[in-house]
Amino acid sequence: MFKSVPITLITGYLGSGKTTLLNNILNNKDNLKIAVIVNDIGEVNIDASLIEKGGVVNSKDESLVPLQNGCICCNLKTDLLNQINDLLEMKKFDHIIIEASGICEPIPIAQTLQAVEDAYLQYKMPRLCYLDSIISVVDAKRLSAEFNDGESLTKENIEDDDLEKLVIQQIEFCNTIILNKIDEVSKDELNKIKTIIKALQPNANIIETNYSKVDLKEILDTHKFSFEKAATSSGWYEALENEEDEDESGEVLEYGISTFVYERRKPFNREKFVNFVENFPKGVIRSKGILYFDEDERMSFMFESSGVLKDLYEAGLWLIEEEPSFQKEVLAQNPDLQKDWDPEYGDKMVKLVFIGQHMDKESIIKELDQI
């Protein structure tokens, strides 16, 4: 009987417990035959006894596949697809686990795997594999230190601010979060961490554990991953989409964690906005949204911040700047755009969501109103 092989992607920054989780999965009691693709074999210490048990056999059997000298979210995409294809052709594995490097972004990997599924559908082929779940392993102690004390995450081959951005991305884009090493933090610290995680990613299943011990039924063969749901499940996205009718809508959670949306129609002055970013408000953990500038009102920009890292990039022309026939076609296909359409500004707007701890919301709004 034909069975599509599920793929689980495990992400998490270095030292969070990914490899321990992997060893626990391989040491399963259900005699599952699991193939493992590891982005950097140097990071992994697979238990030798599991090789004998058949969870991971020797390298000649190719069930442990190292992908080195690059990252599977960028220059090793083709290698990743080739290795998945080779494993599927063996027809002896019940599950494929991909352990991403600690510096991998989850979205490009998921896009690569989604493209495989789409190709099966396009050519009316049997779906040989599918992305079953994306798991983010989070070190409770390390995250507590970051948000309690403002300490930077430990440098591991990349800059601190880049790593902080990766941690937030890994939390935002997943369907399961394994909150590991919970015994190393107090109950109050743990509750605070969970509040922050839920603000960043309110829809993921959070599993609290030590030594990455989990019930495999919660993470394997779950059929829980949906690219569309994952792309729209983060806290910032929900805040932008589900805001109240009034300006500066928001939600106050526990431990001083809160979210709010700033929305205006008039453009920003670029110089003043750059100054705002350079003197960014304290307490903001994550922000993201769309804006435009008075020097060129035709172009929209995306702005986002993850910890201390800030990014601003062009997002294309506003729809109101396009040809009327094209506008009409797009508006007909997107009722939500019609809802936000303004008689004067069209779809032009400044709309930014802020997620943070002990943020001075009124002060931030006042600053933005003066830009």
CSV table of C-alpha atoms in Angstrom, one decimal:
chain,number,residue,atom,x,y,z
A,1,MET,CA,0.0,0.0,0.0
A,2,PHE,CA,1.4,3.4,-1.0
A,3,LYS,CA,2.2,5.8,1.9
A,4,SER,CA,3.4,9.3,1.6
A,5,VAL,CA,6.4,9.9,3.7
A,6,PRO,CA,6.1,12.7,6.3
A,7,ILE,CA,8.9,15.2,6.8
A,8,THR,CA,9.6,17.0,10.1
A,9,LEU,CA,11.8,20.1,10.1
A,10,ILE,CA,13.5,20.8,13.5
A,11,THR,CA,14.8,24.3,14.0
A,12,GLY,CA,16.2,26.1,17.0
A,13,TYR,CA,19.3,28.1,17.9
A,14,LEU,CA,22.6,26.4,18.9
A,15,GLY,CA,22.5,24.5,22.2
A,16,SER,CA,18.7,24.6,22.5
A,17,GLY,CA,18.3,20.8,22.5
A,18,LYS,CA,17.7,19.9,18.9
A,19,THR,CA,20.2,17.0,18.8
A,20,THR,CA,18.9,15.7,22.1
A,21,LEU,CA,15.4,15.7,20.7
A,22,LEU,CA,16.7,13.9,17.6
A,23,ASN,CA,18.2,11.2,19.7
A,24,ASN,CA,15.0,10.8,21.6
A,25,ILE,CA,13.1,10.4,18.3
A,26,LEU,CA,15.5,7.9,17.0
A,27,ASN,CA,15.3,5.9,20.2
A,28,ASN,CA,11.6,5.4,19.6
A,29,LYS,CA,9.8,2.3,20.8
A,30,ASP,CA,7.6,1.9,17.7
A,31,ASN,CA,10.4,0.6,15.5
A,32,LEU,CA,10.0,3.5,13.1
A,33,LYS,CA,12.6,3.6,10.4
A,34,ILE,CA,13.7,7.3,10.4
A,35,ALA,CA,16.1,9.0,8.0
A,36,VAL,CA,17.9,12.1,9.2
A,37,ILE,CA,19.2,15.0,7.1
A,38,VAL,CA,21.6,17.1,9.1
A,39,ASN,CA,22.6,20.5,7.8
A,40,ASP,CA,25.9,20.5,9.7
A,41,ILE,CA,27.2,17.2,10.8
A,42,GLY,CA,29.7,19.0,13.1
A,43,GLU,CA,26.8,20.1,15.3
A,44,VAL,CA,25.4,16.6,15.8
A,45,ASN,CA,26.4,13.9,18.2
A,46,ILE,CA,24.1,11.0,17.3
A,47,ASP,CA,24.1,8.3,20.0
A,48,ALA,CA,26.2,5.4,18.6
A,49,SER,CA,23.8,2.8,20.2
A,50,LEU,CA,21.0,4.1,17.9
A,51,ILE,CA,23.0,3.1,14.9
A,52,GLU,CA,22.9,-0.5,16.0
A,53,LYS,CA,19.2,-0.3,16.7
A,54,GLY,CA,18.5,0.8,13.2
A,55,GLY,CA,17.2,4.3,13.9
A,56,VAL,CA,20.3,5.7,12.1
A,57,VAL,CA,22.3,3.1,10.3
A,58,ASN,CA,25.9,3.5,9.2
A,59,SER,CA,26.8,6.1,6.5
A,60,LYS,CA,27.0,3.3,3.9
A,61,ASP,CA,23.2,3.0,4.3
A,62,GLU,CA,22.8,6.7,3.8
A,63,SER,CA,20.1,7.2,6.4
A,64,LEU,CA,22.2,9.8,8.1
A,65,VAL,CA,22.8,12.5,5.5
A,66,PRO,CA,25.2,15.4,6.3
A,67,LEU,CA,24.7,18.6,4.3
A,68,GLN,CA,27.8,20.7,5.0
A,69,ASN,CA,29.5,23.8,3.6
A,70,GLY,CA,26.4,25.9,3.4
A,71,CYS,CA,22.9,26.4,4.7
A,72,ILE,CA,19.8,24.5,3.4
A,73,CYS,CA,17.8,27.7,3.5
A,74,CYS,CA,20.0,29.2,0.8
A,75,ASN,CA,22.8,27.6,-1.2
A,76,LEU,CA,22.2,24.0,-0.4
A,77,LYS,CA,18.5,23.8,-1.5
A,78,THR,CA,19.3,21.7,-4.5
A,79,ASP,CA,21.4,19.3,-2.3
A,80,LEU,CA,18.5,19.0,0.1
A,81,LEU,CA,16.0,18.1,-2.6
A,82,ASN,CA,18.4,15.6,-4.1
A,83,GLN,CA,18.9,13.9,-0.8
A,84,ILE,CA,15.2,13.7,-0.1
A,85,ASN,CA,14.7,12.1,-3.5
A,86,ASP,CA,17.4,9.6,-2.8
A,87,LEU,CA,15.9,8.6,0.5
A,88,LEU,CA,12.4,8.3,-1.0
A,89,GLU,CA,13.8,6.0,-3.7
A,90,MET,CA,15.1,3.6,-1.0
A,91,LYS,CA,11.4,3.0,0.0
A,92,LYS,CA,12.4,1.9,3.5
A,93,PHE,CA,11.8,4.9,5.7
A,94,ASP,CA,8.7,5.8,7.7
A,95,HIS,CA,9.7,9.3,8.3
A,96,ILE,CA,12.3,11.9,7.3
A,97,ILE,CA,13.7,14.3,9.9
A,98,ILE,CA,15.6,17.5,8.8
A,99,GLU,CA,17.7,19.0,11.5
A,100,ALA,CA,18.4,22.6,10.4
A,101,SER,CA,21.5,24.4,11.4
A,102,GLY,CA,21.0,26.9,14.3
A,103,ILE,CA,21.5,29.7,11.8
A,104,CYS,CA,18.8,28.5,9.3
A,105,GLU,CA,15.7,30.5,8.6
A,106,PRO,CA,12.7,28.2,8.5
A,107,ILE,CA,10.6,29.9,5.8
A,108,PRO,CA,13.0,29.3,2.8
A,109,ILE,CA,13.3,25.6,3.8
A,110,ALA,CA,9.5,25.3,4.1
A,111,GLN,CA,9.1,27.0,0.7
A,112,THR,CA,11.5,24.5,-0.9
A,113,LEU,CA,9.6,21.5,0.6
A,114,GLN,CA,6.3,23.1,-0.4
A,115,ALA,CA,7.5,23.4,-4.0
A,116,VAL,CA,8.0,19.7,-4.0
A,117,GLU,CA,4.4,19.1,-3.0
A,118,ASP,CA,3.1,21.6,-5.5
A,119,ALA,CA,5.1,19.8,-8.2
A,120,TYR,CA,3.4,16.5,-7.4
A,121,LEU,CA,0.0,18.1,-7.7
A,122,GLN,CA,0.9,20.0,-10.9
A,123,TYR,CA,2.0,16.8,-12.7
A,124,LYS,CA,-0.7,14.7,-11.1
A,125,MET,CA,1.8,12.4,-9.4
A,126,PRO,CA,1.4,10.6,-6.1
A,127,ARG,CA,2.5,12.8,-3.2
A,128,LEU,CA,5.6,10.9,-2.3
A,129,CYS,CA,6.3,13.1,0.7
A,130,TYR,CA,4.9,16.1,2.6
A,131,LEU,CA,6.0,18.6,5.2
A,132,ASP,CA,4.2,17.2,8.3
A,133,SER,CA,5.5,19.6,11.0
A,134,ILE,CA,7.9,22.4,11.8
A,135,ILE,CA,9.2,22.2,15.3
A,136,SER,CA,11.1,25.1,17.0
A,137,VAL,CA,13.2,24.0,20.1
A,138,VAL,CA,13.6,26.9,22.5
A,139,ASP,CA,16.0,27.0,25.5
A,140,ALA,CA,13.9,28.4,28.4
A,141,LYS,CA,16.9,29.5,30.4
A,142,ARG,CA,18.5,31.3,27.6
A,143,LEU,CA,15.4,33.0,26.5
A,144,SER,CA,14.7,34.0,30.1
A,145,ALA,CA,18.1,35.6,30.4
A,146,GLU,CA,17.6,37.5,27.1
A,147,PHE,CA,14.3,39.0,28.1
A,148,ASN,CA,14.9,39.5,31.8
A,149,ASP,CA,18.3,41.0,31.7
A,150,GLY,CA,18.6,42.4,28.2
A,151,GLU,CA,21.7,40.2,27.7
A,152,SER,CA,22.6,39.5,24.1
A,153,LEU,CA,22.4,35.9,22.9
A,154,THR,CA,25.8,34.2,22.9
A,155,LYS,CA,27.8,34.7,19.7
A,156,GLU,CA,27.9,31.5,17.6
A,157,ASN,CA,29.7,32.3,14.3
A,158,ILE,CA,27.2,35.1,13.5
A,159,GLU,CA,26.4,38.5,15.0
A,160,ASP,CA,24.3,38.7,18.1
A,161,ASP,CA,21.5,40.8,16.5
A,162,ASP,CA,21.3,38.4,13.6
A,163,LEU,CA,20.9,35.4,16.0
A,164,GLU,CA,18.2,37.3,17.9
A,165,LYS,CA,16.3,37.8,14.6
A,166,LEU,CA,16.7,34.1,13.8
A,167,VAL,CA,15.3,33.0,17.2
A,168,ILE,CA,12.2,35.2,16.7
A,169,GLN,CA,11.7,33.9,13.1
A,170,GLN,CA,12.0,30.3,14.4
A,171,ILE,CA,9.4,31.0,17.0
A,172,GLU,CA,7.1,32.8,14.6
A,173,PHE,CA,7.1,30.2,11.8
A,174,CYS,CA,6.3,26.8,13.2
A,175,ASN,CA,3.4,24.8,14.4
A,176,THR,CA,5.0,23.3,17.5
A,177,ILE,CA,7.3,24.9,20.1
A,178,ILE,CA,9.3,22.6,22.4
A,179,LEU,CA,10.1,24.8,25.4
A,180,ASN,CA,13.1,22.9,26.8
A,181,LYS,CA,15.1,23.1,30.0
A,182,ILE,CA,12.1,24.3,32.0
A,183,ASP,CA,13.6,23.1,35.3
A,184,GLU,CA,16.4,25.7,34.9
A,185,VAL,CA,14.0,28.6,35.4
A,186,SER,CA,11.6,29.6,38.1
A,187,LYS,CA,7.8,29.1,37.7
A,188,ASP,CA,7.4,32.9,37.3
A,189,GLU,CA,10.2,33.1,34.7
A,190,LEU,CA,8.6,30.2,32.8
A,191,ASN,CA,5.2,31.8,32.8
A,192,LYS,CA,6.7,35.1,31.5
A,193,ILE,CA,8.6,33.3,28.7
A,194,LYS,CA,5.4,31.6,27.6
A,195,THR,CA,3.6,34.9,27.6
A,196,ILE,CA,6.3,36.3,25.3
A,197,ILE,CA,6.2,33.3,23.0
A,198,LYS,CA,2.4,33.5,22.7
A,199,ALA,CA,2.7,37.2,21.9
A,200,LEU,CA,5.1,36.3,19.0
A,201,GLN,CA,3.3,33.1,18.0
A,202,PRO,CA,-0.2,32.6,19.5
A,203,ASN,CA,-1.2,29.5,17.5
A,204,ALA,CA,1.6,27.0,18.0
A,205,ASN,CA,1.3,24.1,20.4
A,206,ILE,CA,3.8,24.7,23.2
A,207,ILE,CA,5.3,21.5,24.8
A,208,GLU,CA,7.1,22.1,28.1
A,209,THR,CA,9.9,19.7,28.8
A,210,ASN,CA,13.4,18.9,30.0
A,211,TYR,CA,16.1,17.1,28.0
A,212,SER,CA,13.8,17.4,25.0
A,213,LYS,CA,11.6,14.5,26.2
A,214,VAL,CA,8.3,14.5,24.3
A,215,ASP,CA,5.5,12.1,23.4
A,216,LEU,CA,6.3,11.3,19.7
A,217,LYS,CA,2.6,11.3,19.0
A,218,GLU,CA,2.6,15.0,19.5
A,219,ILE,CA,5.3,15.7,16.9
A,220,LEU,CA,5.3,12.9,14.4
A,221,ASP,CA,2.6,12.1,11.8
A,222,THR,CA,0.6,15.1,13.1
A,223,HIS,CA,-0.6,16.5,9.7
A,224,LYS,CA,-0.6,19.9,11.4
A,225,PHE,CA,1.6,21.9,9.1
A,226,SER,CA,0.0,24.2,6.6
A,227,PHE,CA,2.2,26.8,4.9
A,228,GLU,CA,-0.7,29.2,4.6
A,229,LYS,CA,-1.6,28.9,8.3
A,230,ALA,CA,2.1,29.2,9.4
A,231,ALA,CA,2.6,32.3,7.3
A,232,THR,CA,-0.4,34.0,8.9
A,233,SER,CA,-0.2,32.7,12.4
A,234,SER,CA,2.4,35.0,13.9
A,235,GLY,CA,1.5,37.6,16.5
A,236,TRP,CA,2.4,40.6,14.4
A,237,TYR,CA,0.2,39.3,11.5
A,238,GLU,CA,-2.8,38.6,13.7
A,239,ALA,CA,-2.5,42.0,15.2
A,240,LEU,CA,-2.5,43.7,11.8
A,241,GLU,CA,-5.4,41.6,10.5
A,242,ASN,CA,-7.6,41.4,13.6
A,243,GLU,CA,-7.3,45.0,14.9
A,244,GLU,CA,-10.3,46.8,16.3
A,245,ASP,CA,-11.9,49.7,14.3
A,246,GLU,CA,-10.3,52.3,16.6
A,247,ASP,CA,-6.8,53.6,16.1
A,248,GLU,CA,-3.9,52.2,18.2
A,249,SER,CA,-5.8,49.0,19.0
A,250,GLY,CA,-3.9,46.6,21.1
A,251,GLU,CA,-3.9,43.9,23.8
A,252,VAL,CA,-2.2,43.9,27.2
A,253,LEU,CA,-1.0,40.5,28.3
A,254,GLU,CA,0.7,39.4,31.6
A,255,TYR,CA,4.1,40.5,32.8
A,256,GLY,CA,3.9,43.9,31.0
A,257,ILE,CA,3.8,42.1,27.6
A,258,SER,CA,1.6,44.0,25.1
A,259,THR,CA,0.8,44.5,21.5
A,260,PHE,CA,-0.7,47.5,19.6
A,261,VAL,CA,-1.2,48.7,16.0
A,262,TYR,CA,-0.3,52.2,14.8
A,263,GLU,CA,-2.2,53.2,11.7
A,264,ARG,CA,-2.3,56.5,9.9
A,265,ARG,CA,-2.9,57.5,6.3
A,266,LYS,CA,-0.3,60.3,5.8
A,267,PRO,CA,3.3,59.4,4.7
A,268,PHE,CA,6.3,59.7,7.0
A,269,ASN,CA,9.3,62.0,6.5
A,270,ARG,CA,12.2,59.6,5.8
A,271,GLU,CA,14.8,61.6,7.8
A,272,LYS,CA,12.6,61.7,10.8
A,273,PHE,CA,11.7,58.0,10.5
A,274,VAL,CA,15.4,57.1,10.3
A,275,ASN,CA,16.0,59.1,13.5
A,276,PHE,CA,13.1,57.3,15.2
A,277,VAL,CA,14.7,53.9,14.2
A,278,GLU,CA,18.1,55.0,15.4
A,279,ASN,CA,16.6,55.9,18.8
A,280,PHE,CA,14.2,53.0,18.8
A,281,PRO,CA,11.7,52.7,21.7
A,282,LYS,CA,12.8,50.6,24.7
A,283,GLY,CA,10.9,47.4,25.3
A,284,VAL,CA,10.0,46.6,21.7
A,285,ILE,CA,10.7,42.9,21.0
A,286,ARG,CA,9.2,42.7,17.6
A,287,SER,CA,7.6,45.2,15.1
A,288,LYS,CA,6.6,44.9,11.5
A,289,GLY,CA,4.4,46.7,9.0
A,290,ILE,CA,4.1,48.8,5.9
A,291,LEU,CA,4.7,52.5,5.4
A,292,TYR,CA,5.7,55.2,2.8
A,293,PHE,CA,7.5,58.5,2.6
A,294,ASP,CA,6.6,61.9,1.4
A,295,GLU,CA,9.6,62.2,-0.9
A,296,ASP,CA,8.1,59.4,-3.2
A,297,GLU,CA,4.6,58.6,-2.2
A,298,ARG,CA,4.2,56.0,-5.0
A,299,MET,CA,6.4,53.4,-3.4
A,300,SER,CA,5.5,51.3,-0.3
A,301,PHE,CA,8.1,50.0,2.1
A,302,MET,CA,8.2,47.1,4.6
A,303,PHE,CA,9.7,47.8,8.0
A,304,GLU,CA,10.6,45.2,10.6
A,305,SER,CA,12.6,44.9,13.8
A,306,SER,CA,13.6,41.8,15.8
A,307,GLY,CA,15.3,42.8,19.0
A,308,VAL,CA,18.0,45.3,18.0
A,309,LEU,CA,18.0,44.4,14.3
A,310,LYS,CA,16.1,46.7,12.0
A,311,ASP,CA,15.3,46.4,8.3
A,312,LEU,CA,13.6,48.6,5.7
A,313,TYR,CA,13.0,47.6,2.1
A,314,GLU,CA,10.9,48.4,-0.9
A,315,ALA,CA,7.6,46.5,-1.2
A,316,GLY,CA,6.4,47.7,-4.6
A,317,LEU,CA,4.1,50.4,-5.9
A,318,TRP,CA,0.8,51.1,-4.1
A,319,LEU,CA,-2.2,49.8,-6.0
A,320,ILE,CA,-3.6,53.3,-6.5
A,321,GLU,CA,-0.5,54.1,-8.5
A,322,GLU,CA,-1.3,51.4,-11.0
A,323,GLU,CA,-3.5,51.6,-14.1
A,324,PRO,CA,-7.2,51.9,-13.4
A,325,SER,CA,-8.1,48.6,-15.2
A,326,PHE,CA,-5.5,46.8,-13.1
A,327,GLN,CA,-6.8,48.4,-9.9
A,328,LYS,CA,-10.3,47.3,-10.7
A,329,GLU,CA,-9.2,43.7,-11.3
A,330,VAL,CA,-7.1,43.5,-8.1
A,331,LEU,CA,-9.9,45.0,-6.0
A,332,ALA,CA,-12.4,42.6,-7.4
A,333,GLN,CA,-10.2,39.7,-6.4
A,334,ASN,CA,-9.3,41.1,-2.9
A,335,PRO,CA,-12.4,42.3,-0.9
A,336,ASP,CA,-10.1,43.1,2.1
A,337,LEU,CA,-8.4,45.8,0.0
A,338,GLN,CA,-11.8,47.3,-0.8
A,339,LYS,CA,-12.5,47.5,2.9
A,340,ASP,CA,-9.3,49.5,3.6
A,341,TRP,CA,-9.6,51.6,0.5
A,342,ASP,CA,-9.6,55.4,1.2
A,343,PRO,CA,-11.2,57.9,-1.2
A,344,GLU,CA,-8.2,60.2,-0.9
A,345,TYR,CA,-5.3,57.8,-0.3
A,346,GLY,CA,-6.5,54.6,-1.9
A,347,ASP,CA,-4.5,51.8,-0.3
A,348,LYS,CA,-1.7,54.0,0.9
A,349,MET,CA,-1.2,53.8,4.7
A,350,VAL,CA,1.3,53.6,7.6
A,351,LYS,CA,0.4,50.4,9.5
A,352,LEU,CA,2.9,49.1,12.1
A,353,VAL,CA,2.4,46.5,14.8
A,354,PHE,CA,4.5,46.6,18.0
A,355,ILE,CA,5.0,43.7,20.4
A,356,GLY,CA,7.0,44.3,23.5
A,357,GLN,CA,7.4,44.5,27.2
A,358,HIS,CA,6.7,47.6,29.3
A,359,MET,CA,6.4,49.6,26.1
A,360,ASP,CA,5.4,53.3,26.5
A,361,LYS,CA,2.6,53.0,24.0
A,362,GLU,CA,1.5,56.7,24.3
A,363,SER,CA,5.0,57.9,23.9
A,364,ILE,CA,5.6,55.8,20.8
A,365,ILE,CA,2.4,57.0,19.2
A,366,LYS,CA,3.3,60.6,19.9
A,367,GLU,CA,6.7,60.1,18.4
A,368,LEU,CA,5.3,58.5,15.3
A,369,ASP,CA,2.7,61.2,14.9
A,370,GLN,CA,5.5,63.8,14.7
A,371,ILE,CA,7.4,62.0,11.9
